[in-house]
Short mmCIF file of N, CA and C in Angstrom, two decimals:
data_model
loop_
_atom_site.label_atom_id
_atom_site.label_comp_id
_atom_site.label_asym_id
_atom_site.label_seq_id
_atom_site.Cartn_x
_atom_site.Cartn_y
_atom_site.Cartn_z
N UNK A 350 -11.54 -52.55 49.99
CA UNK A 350 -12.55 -53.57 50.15
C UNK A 350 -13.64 -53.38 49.10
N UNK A 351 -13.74 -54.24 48.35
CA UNK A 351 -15.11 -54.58 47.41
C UNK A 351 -16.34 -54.00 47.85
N UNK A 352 -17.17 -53.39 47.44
CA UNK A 352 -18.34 -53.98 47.64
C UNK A 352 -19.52 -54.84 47.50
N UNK A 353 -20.03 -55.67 48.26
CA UNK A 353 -20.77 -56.62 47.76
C UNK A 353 -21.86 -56.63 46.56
N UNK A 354 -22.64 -55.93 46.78
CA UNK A 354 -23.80 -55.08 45.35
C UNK A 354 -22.31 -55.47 43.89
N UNK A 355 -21.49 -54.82 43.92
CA UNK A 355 -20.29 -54.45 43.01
C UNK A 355 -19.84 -55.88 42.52
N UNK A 356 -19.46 -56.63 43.39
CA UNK A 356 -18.99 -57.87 43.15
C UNK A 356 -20.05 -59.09 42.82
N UNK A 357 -21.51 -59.02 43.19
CA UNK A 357 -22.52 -59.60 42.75
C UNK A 357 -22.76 -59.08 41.24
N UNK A 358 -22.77 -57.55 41.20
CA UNK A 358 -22.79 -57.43 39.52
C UNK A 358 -21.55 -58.18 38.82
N UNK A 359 -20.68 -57.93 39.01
CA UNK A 359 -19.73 -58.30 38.18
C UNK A 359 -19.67 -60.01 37.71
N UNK A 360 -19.98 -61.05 39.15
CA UNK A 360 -20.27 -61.95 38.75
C UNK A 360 -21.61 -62.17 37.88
N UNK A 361 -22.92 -61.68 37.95
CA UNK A 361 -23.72 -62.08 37.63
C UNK A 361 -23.57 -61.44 35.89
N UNK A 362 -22.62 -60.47 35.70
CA UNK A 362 -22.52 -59.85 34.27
C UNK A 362 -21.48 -60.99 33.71
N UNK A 363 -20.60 -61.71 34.21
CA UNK A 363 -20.33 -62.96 33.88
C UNK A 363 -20.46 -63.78 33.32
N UNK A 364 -21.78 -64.23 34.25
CA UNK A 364 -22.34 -65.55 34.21
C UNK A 364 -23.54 -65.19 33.26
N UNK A 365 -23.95 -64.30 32.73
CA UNK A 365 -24.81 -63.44 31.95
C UNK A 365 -24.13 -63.85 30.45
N UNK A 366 -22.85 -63.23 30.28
CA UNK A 366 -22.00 -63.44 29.54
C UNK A 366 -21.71 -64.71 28.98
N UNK A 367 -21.47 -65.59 29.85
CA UNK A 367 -21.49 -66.91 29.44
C UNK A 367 -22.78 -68.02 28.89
N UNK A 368 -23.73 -67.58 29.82
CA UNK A 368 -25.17 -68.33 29.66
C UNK A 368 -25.48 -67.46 28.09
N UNK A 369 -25.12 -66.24 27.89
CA UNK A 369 -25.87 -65.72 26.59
C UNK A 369 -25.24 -66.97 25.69
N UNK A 370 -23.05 -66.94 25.60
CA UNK A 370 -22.52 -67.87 24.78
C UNK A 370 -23.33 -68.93 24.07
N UNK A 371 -23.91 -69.73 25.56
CA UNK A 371 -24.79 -71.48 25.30
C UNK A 371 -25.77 -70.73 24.76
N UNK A 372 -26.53 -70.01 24.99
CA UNK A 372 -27.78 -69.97 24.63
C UNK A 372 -27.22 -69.33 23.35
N UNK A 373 -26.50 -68.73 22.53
CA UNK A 373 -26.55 -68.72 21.41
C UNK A 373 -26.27 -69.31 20.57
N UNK A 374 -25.30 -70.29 21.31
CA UNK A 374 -24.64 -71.57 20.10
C UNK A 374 -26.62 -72.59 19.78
N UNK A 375 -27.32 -72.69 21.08
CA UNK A 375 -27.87 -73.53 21.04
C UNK A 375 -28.74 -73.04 19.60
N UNK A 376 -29.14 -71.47 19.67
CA UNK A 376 -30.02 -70.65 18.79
C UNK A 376 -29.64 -70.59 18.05
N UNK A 377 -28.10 -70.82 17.27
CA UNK A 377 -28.16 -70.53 16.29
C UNK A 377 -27.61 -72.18 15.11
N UNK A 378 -27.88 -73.15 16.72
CA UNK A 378 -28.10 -74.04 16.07
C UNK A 378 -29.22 -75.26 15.19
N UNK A 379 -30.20 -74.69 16.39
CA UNK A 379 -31.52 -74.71 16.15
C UNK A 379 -32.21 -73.97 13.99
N UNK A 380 -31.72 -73.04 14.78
CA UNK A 380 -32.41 -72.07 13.33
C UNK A 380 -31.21 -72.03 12.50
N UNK A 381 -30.10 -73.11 12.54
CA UNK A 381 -29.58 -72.66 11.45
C UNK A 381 -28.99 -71.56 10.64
N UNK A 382 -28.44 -70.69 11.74
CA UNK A 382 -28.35 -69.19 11.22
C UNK A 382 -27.39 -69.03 11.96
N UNK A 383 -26.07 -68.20 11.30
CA UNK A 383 -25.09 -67.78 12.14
C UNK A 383 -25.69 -66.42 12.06
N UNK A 384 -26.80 -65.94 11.76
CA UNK A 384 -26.63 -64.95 12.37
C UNK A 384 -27.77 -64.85 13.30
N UNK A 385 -28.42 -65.52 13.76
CA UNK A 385 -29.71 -65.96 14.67
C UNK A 385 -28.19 -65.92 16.14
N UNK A 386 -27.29 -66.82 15.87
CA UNK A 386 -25.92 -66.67 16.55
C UNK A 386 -25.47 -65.48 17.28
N UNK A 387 -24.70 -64.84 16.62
CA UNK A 387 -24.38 -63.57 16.27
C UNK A 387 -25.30 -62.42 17.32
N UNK A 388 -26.65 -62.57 17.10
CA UNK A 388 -27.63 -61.42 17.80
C UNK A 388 -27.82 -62.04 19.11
N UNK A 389 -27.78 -63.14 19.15
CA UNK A 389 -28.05 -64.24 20.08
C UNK A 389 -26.93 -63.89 21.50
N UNK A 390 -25.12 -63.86 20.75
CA UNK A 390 -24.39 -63.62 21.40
C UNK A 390 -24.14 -61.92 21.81
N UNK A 391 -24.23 -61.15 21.12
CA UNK A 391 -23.99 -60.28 21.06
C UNK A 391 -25.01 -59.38 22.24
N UNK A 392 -26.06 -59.97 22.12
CA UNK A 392 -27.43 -59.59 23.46
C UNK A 392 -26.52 -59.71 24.79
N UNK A 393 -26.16 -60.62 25.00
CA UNK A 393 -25.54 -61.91 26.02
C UNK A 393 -24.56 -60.65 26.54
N UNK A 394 -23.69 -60.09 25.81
CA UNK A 394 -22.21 -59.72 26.15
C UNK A 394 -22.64 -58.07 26.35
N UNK A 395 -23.71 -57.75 25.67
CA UNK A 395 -23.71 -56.26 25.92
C UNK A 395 -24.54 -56.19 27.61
N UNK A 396 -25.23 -57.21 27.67
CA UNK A 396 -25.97 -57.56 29.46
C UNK A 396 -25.15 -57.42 30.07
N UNK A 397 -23.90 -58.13 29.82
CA UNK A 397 -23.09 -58.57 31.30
C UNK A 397 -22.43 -57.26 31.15
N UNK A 398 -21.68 -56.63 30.20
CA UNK A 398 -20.98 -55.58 30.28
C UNK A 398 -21.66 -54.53 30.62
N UNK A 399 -23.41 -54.00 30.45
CA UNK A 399 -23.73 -53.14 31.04
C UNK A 399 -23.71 -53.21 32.87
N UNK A 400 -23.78 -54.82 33.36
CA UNK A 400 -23.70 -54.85 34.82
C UNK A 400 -22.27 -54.98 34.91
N UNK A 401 -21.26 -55.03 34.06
CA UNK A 401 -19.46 -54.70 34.59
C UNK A 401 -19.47 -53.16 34.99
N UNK A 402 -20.35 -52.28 33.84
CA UNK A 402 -20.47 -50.90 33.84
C UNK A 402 -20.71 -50.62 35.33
N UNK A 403 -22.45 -50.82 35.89
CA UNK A 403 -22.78 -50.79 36.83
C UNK A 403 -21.67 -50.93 37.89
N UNK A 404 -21.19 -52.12 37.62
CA UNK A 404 -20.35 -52.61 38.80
C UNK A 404 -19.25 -51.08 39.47
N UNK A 405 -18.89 -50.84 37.99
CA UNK A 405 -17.59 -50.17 38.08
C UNK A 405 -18.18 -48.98 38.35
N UNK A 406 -19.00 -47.96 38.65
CA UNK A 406 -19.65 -46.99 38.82
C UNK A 406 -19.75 -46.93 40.47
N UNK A 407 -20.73 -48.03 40.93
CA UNK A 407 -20.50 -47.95 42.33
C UNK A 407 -19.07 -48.65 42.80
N UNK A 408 -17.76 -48.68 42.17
CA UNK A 408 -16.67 -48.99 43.19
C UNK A 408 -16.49 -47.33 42.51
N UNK A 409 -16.28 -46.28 41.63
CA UNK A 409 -16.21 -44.92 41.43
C UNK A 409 -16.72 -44.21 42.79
N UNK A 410 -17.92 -44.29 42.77
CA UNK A 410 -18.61 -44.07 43.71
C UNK A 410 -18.17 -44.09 45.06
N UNK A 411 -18.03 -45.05 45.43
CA UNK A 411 -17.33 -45.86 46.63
C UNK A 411 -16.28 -44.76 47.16
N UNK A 412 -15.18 -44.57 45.80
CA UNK A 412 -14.07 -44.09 45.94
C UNK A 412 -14.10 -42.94 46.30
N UNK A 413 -15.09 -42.47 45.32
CA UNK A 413 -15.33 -40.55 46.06
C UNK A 413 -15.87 -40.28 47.47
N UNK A 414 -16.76 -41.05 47.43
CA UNK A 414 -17.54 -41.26 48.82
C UNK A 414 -16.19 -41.11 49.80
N UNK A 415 -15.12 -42.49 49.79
CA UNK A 415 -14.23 -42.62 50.41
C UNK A 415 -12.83 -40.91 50.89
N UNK A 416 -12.89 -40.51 49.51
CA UNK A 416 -12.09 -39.21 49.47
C UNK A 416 -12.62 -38.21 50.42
N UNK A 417 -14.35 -38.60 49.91
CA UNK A 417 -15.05 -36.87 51.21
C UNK A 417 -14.70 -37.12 52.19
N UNK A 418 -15.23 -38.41 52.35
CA UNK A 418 -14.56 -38.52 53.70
C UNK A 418 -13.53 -38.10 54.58
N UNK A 419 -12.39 -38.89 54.09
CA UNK A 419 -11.11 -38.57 54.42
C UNK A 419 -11.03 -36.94 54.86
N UNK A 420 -11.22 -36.25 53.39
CA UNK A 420 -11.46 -34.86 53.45
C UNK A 420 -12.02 -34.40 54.58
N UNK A 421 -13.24 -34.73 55.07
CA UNK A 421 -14.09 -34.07 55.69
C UNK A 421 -13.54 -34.21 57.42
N UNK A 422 -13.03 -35.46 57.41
CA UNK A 422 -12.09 -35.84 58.78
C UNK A 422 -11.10 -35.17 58.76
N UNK A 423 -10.39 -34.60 57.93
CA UNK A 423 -9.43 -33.49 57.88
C UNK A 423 -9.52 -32.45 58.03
N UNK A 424 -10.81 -31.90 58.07
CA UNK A 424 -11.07 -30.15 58.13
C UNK A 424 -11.46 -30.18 58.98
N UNK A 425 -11.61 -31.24 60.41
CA UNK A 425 -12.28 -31.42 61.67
C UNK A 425 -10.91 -31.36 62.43
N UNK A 426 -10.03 -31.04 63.47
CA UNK A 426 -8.96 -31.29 63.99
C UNK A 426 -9.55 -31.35 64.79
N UNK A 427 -8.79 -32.48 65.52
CA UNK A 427 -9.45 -32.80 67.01
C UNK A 427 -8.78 -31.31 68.12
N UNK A 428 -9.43 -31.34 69.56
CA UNK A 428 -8.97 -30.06 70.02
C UNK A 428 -7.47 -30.19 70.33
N UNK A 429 -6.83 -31.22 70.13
CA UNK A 429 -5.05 -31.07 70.65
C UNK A 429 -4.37 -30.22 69.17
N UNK A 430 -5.15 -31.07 67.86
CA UNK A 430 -4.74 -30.25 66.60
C UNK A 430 -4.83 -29.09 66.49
N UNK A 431 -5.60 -28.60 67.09
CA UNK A 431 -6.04 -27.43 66.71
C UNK A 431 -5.83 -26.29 68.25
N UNK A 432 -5.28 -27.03 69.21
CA UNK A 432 -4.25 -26.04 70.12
C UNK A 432 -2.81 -25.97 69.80
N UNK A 433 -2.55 -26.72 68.52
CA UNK A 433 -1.22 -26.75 68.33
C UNK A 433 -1.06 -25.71 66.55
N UNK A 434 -2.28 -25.97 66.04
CA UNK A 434 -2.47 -24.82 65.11
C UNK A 434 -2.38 -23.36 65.71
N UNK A 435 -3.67 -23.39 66.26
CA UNK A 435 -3.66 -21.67 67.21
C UNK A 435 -2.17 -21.41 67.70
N UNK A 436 -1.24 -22.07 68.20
CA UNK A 436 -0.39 -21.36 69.19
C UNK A 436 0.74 -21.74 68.28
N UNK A 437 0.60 -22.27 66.98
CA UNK A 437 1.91 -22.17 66.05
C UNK A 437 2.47 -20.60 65.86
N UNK A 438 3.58 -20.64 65.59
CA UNK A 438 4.40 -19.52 65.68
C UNK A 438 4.86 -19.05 64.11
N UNK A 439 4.89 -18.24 63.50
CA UNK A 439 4.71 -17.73 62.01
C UNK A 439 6.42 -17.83 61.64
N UNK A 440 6.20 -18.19 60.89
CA UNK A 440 7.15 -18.48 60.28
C UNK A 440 8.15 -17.17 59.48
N UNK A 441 9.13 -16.99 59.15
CA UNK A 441 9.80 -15.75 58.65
C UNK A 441 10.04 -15.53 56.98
N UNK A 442 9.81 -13.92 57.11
CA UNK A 442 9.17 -13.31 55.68
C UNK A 442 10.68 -12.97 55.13
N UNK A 443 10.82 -13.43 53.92
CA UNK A 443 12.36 -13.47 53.96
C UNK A 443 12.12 -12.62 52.78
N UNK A 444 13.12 -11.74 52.47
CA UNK A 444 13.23 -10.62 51.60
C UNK A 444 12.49 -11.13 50.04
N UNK A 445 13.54 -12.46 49.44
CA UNK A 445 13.07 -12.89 48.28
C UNK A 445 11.26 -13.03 48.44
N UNK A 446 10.73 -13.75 49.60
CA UNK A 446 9.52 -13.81 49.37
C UNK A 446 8.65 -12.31 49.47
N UNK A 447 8.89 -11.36 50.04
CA UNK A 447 8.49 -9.99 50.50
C UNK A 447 8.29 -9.37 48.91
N UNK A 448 9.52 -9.41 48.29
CA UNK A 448 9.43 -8.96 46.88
C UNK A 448 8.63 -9.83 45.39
N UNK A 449 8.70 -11.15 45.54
CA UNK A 449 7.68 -11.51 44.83
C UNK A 449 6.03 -11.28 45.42
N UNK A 450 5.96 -11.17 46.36
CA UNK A 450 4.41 -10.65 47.03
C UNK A 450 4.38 -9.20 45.94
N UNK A 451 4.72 -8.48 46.43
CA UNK A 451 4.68 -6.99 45.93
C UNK A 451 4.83 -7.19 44.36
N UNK A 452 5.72 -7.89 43.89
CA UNK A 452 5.65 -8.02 42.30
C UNK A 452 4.55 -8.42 41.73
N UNK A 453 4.12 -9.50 42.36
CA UNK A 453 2.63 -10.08 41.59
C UNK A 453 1.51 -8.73 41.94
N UNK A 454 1.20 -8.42 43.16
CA UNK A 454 0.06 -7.70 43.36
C UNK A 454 0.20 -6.08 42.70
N UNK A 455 1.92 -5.92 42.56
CA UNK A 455 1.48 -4.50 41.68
C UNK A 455 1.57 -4.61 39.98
N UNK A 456 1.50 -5.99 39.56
CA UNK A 456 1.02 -6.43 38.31
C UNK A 456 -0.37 -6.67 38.54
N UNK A 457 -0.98 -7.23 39.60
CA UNK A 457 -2.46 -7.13 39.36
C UNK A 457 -2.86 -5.46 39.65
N UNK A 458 -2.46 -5.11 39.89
CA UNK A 458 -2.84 -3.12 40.72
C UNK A 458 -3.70 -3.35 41.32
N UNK A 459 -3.15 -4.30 42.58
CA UNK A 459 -3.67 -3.96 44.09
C UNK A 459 -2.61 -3.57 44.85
N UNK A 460 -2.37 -2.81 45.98
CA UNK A 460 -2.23 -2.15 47.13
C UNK A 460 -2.12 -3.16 47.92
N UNK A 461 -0.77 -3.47 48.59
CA UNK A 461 -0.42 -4.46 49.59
C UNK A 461 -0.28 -2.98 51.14
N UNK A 462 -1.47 -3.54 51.98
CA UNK A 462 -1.30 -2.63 53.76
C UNK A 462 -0.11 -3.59 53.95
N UNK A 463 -0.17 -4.87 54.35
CA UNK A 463 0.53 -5.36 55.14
C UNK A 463 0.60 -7.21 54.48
N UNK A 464 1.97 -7.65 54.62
CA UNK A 464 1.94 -9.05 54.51
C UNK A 464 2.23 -9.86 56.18
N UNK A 465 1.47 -10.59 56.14
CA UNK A 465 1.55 -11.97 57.32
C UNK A 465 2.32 -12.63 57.22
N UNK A 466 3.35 -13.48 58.16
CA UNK A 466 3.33 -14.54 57.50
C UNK A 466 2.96 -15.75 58.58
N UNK A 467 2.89 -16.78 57.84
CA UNK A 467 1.80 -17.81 59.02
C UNK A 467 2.90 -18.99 59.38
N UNK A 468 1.94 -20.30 59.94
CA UNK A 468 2.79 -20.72 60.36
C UNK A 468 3.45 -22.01 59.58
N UNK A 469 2.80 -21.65 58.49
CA UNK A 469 2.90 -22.91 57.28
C UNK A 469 3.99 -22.47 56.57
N UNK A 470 4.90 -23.15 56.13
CA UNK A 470 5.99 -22.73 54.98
C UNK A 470 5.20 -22.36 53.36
N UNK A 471 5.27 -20.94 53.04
CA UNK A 471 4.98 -20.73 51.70
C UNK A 471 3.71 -19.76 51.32
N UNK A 472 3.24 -19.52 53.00
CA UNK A 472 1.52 -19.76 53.02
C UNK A 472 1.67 -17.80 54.07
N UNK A 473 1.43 -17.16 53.40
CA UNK A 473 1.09 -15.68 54.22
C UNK A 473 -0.18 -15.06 53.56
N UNK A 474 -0.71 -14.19 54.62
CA UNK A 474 -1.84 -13.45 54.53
C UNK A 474 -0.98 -11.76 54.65
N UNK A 475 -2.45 -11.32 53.37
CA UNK A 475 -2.16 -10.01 52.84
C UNK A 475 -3.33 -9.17 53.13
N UNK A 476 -2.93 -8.03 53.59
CA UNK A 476 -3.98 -7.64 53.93
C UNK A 476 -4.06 -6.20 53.21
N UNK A 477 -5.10 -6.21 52.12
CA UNK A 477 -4.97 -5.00 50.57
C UNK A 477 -6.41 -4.80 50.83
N UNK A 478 -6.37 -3.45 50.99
CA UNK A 478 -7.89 -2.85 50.90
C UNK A 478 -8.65 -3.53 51.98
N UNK A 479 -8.48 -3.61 52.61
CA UNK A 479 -9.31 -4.11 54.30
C UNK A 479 -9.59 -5.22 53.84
N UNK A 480 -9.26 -6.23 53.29
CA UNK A 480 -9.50 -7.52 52.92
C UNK A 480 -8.55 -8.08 53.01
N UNK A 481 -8.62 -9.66 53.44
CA UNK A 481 -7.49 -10.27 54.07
C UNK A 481 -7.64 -11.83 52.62
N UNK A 482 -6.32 -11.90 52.20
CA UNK A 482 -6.42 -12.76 51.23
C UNK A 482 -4.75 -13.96 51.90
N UNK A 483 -4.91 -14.87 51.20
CA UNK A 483 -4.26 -16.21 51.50
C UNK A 483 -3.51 -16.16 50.42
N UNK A 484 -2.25 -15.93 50.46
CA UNK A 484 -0.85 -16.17 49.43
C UNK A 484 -0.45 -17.21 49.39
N UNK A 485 -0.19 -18.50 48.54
CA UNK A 485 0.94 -19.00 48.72
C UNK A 485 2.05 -19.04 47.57
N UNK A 486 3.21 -19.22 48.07
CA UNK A 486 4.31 -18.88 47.00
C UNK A 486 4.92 -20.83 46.60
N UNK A 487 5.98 -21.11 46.24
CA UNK A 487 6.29 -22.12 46.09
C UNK A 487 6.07 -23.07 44.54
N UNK A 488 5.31 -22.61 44.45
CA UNK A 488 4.91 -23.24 42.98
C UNK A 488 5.31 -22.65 42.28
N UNK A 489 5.00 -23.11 40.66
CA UNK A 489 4.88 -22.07 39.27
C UNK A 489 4.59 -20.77 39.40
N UNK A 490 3.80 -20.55 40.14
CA UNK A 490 2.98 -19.38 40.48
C UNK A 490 2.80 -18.58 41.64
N UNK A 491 2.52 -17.88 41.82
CA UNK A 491 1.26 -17.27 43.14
C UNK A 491 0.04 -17.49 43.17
N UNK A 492 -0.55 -18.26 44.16
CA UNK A 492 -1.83 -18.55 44.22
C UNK A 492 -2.46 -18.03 45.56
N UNK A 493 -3.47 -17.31 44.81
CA UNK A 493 -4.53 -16.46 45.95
C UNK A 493 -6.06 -16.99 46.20
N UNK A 494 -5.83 -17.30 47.62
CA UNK A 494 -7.26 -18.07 47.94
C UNK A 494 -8.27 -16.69 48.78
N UNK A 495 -9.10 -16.51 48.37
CA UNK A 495 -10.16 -15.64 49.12
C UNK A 495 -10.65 -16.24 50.41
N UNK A 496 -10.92 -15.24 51.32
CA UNK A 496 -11.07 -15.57 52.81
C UNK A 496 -11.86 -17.31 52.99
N UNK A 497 -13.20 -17.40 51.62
CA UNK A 497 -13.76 -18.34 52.19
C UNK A 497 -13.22 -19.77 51.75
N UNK A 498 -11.90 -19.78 50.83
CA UNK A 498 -11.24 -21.14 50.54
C UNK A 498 -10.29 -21.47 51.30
N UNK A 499 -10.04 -20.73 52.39
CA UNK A 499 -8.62 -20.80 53.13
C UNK A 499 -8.79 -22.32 53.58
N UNK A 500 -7.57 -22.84 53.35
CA UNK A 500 -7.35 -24.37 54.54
C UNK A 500 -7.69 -23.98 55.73
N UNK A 501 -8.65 -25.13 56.23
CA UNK A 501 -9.31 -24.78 57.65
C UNK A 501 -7.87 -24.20 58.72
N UNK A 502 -6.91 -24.91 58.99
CA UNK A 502 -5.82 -24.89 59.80
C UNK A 502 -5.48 -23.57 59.90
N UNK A 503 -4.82 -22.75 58.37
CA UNK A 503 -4.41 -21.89 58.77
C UNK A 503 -5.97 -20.44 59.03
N UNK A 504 -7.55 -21.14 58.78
CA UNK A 504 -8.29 -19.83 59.02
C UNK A 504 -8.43 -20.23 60.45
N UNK A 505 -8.60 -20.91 61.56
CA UNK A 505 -8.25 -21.87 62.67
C UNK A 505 -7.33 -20.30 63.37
N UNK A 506 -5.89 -20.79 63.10
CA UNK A 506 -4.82 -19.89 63.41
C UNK A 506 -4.81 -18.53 63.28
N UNK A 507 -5.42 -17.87 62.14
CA UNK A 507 -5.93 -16.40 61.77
C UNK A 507 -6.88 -15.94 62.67
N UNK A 508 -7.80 -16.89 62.80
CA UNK A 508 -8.87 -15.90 63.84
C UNK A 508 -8.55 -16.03 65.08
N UNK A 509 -7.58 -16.71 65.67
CA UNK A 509 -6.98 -16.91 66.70
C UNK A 509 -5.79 -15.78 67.59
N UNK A 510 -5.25 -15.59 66.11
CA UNK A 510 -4.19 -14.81 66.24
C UNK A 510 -4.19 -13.20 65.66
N UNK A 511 -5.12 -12.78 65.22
CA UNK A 511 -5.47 -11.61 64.27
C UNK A 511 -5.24 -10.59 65.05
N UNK A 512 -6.01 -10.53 66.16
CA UNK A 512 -5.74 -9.55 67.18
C UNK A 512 -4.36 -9.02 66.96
N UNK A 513 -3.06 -10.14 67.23
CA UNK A 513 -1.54 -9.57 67.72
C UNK A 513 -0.85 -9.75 66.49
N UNK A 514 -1.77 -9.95 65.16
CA UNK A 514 -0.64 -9.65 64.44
C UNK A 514 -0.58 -8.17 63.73
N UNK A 515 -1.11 -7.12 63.95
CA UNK A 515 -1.22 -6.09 63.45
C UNK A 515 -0.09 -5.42 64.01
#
């Protein structure tokens, strides 16, 4: 959906656009000057396009606005979501994944105590030097999220379950 502010610029950068046109044919018929013309039109078109600019800034706007959102309704689970997070059941640490864990972290030279695994496919917690870090495998890479980037869901499920997974 448009917004109105957005769609009033755009028309009025328009009609800006066009009224400069007349008013420059008229100016540069008057004075005899194509280039009385020329500055005449050229005023006209950079107006309306700075309010197309405008325009297009708040539908940008709009859009991000729209994303936090979304976002922000997502890191909220209602309480059925989030009794069905807590009491998810972890998923299994299968040899291939056990050994790329240990490969990456004894190329970084950290010390793996113990690997988790959760209830997300791809997604285990490591627990190196009394610090608890967020693995996931699946990609190009290994990617390690520190306690405070974890996806709400699975830190939800961790503090839920921490107790019994030791």
């Amino acid at each position: 959906m448009q917004n109105i502010i957005e769609s009033a610029l755009k028309v009025l950068g328009f009609i800006i656009i066009i009224i400069g046109l007349f008013v420059s044919i008229i100016a540069g018929e008057e004075a005899e000057s194509i280039s009385v013309f020329f500055s005449t039109f050229i005023s006209g078109v950079v107006s309306g396009l700075v309010l197309f600019g405008l325009a297009e800034i708040i539908r940008l706007l709009e859009s991000i606005n729209g994303k936090l959102k979304s976002k922000d309704d997502s890191n909220h689970a209602t309480s059925k979501e989030q009794e069905e997070i807590i009491n998810g059941q972890p998923m299994q640490l299968s040899h291939k994944e056990e050994t790329e864990i240990y490969i990456f972290f004894k190329e970084q030279n950290k010390k793996i105590d113990k690997i988790l695994p959760t209830p997300r496919e791809d997604f285990f917690i490591i627990l190196s030097n009394d610090e608890y870090l967020l693995v996931e495998l699946g990609g190009f890479s290994i990617k390690v999220y520190q306690a405070d980037k974890w996806p709400n869901n699975l830190r939800l499920w961790f503090e839920a379950n921490k107790d019994t997974l030791h």
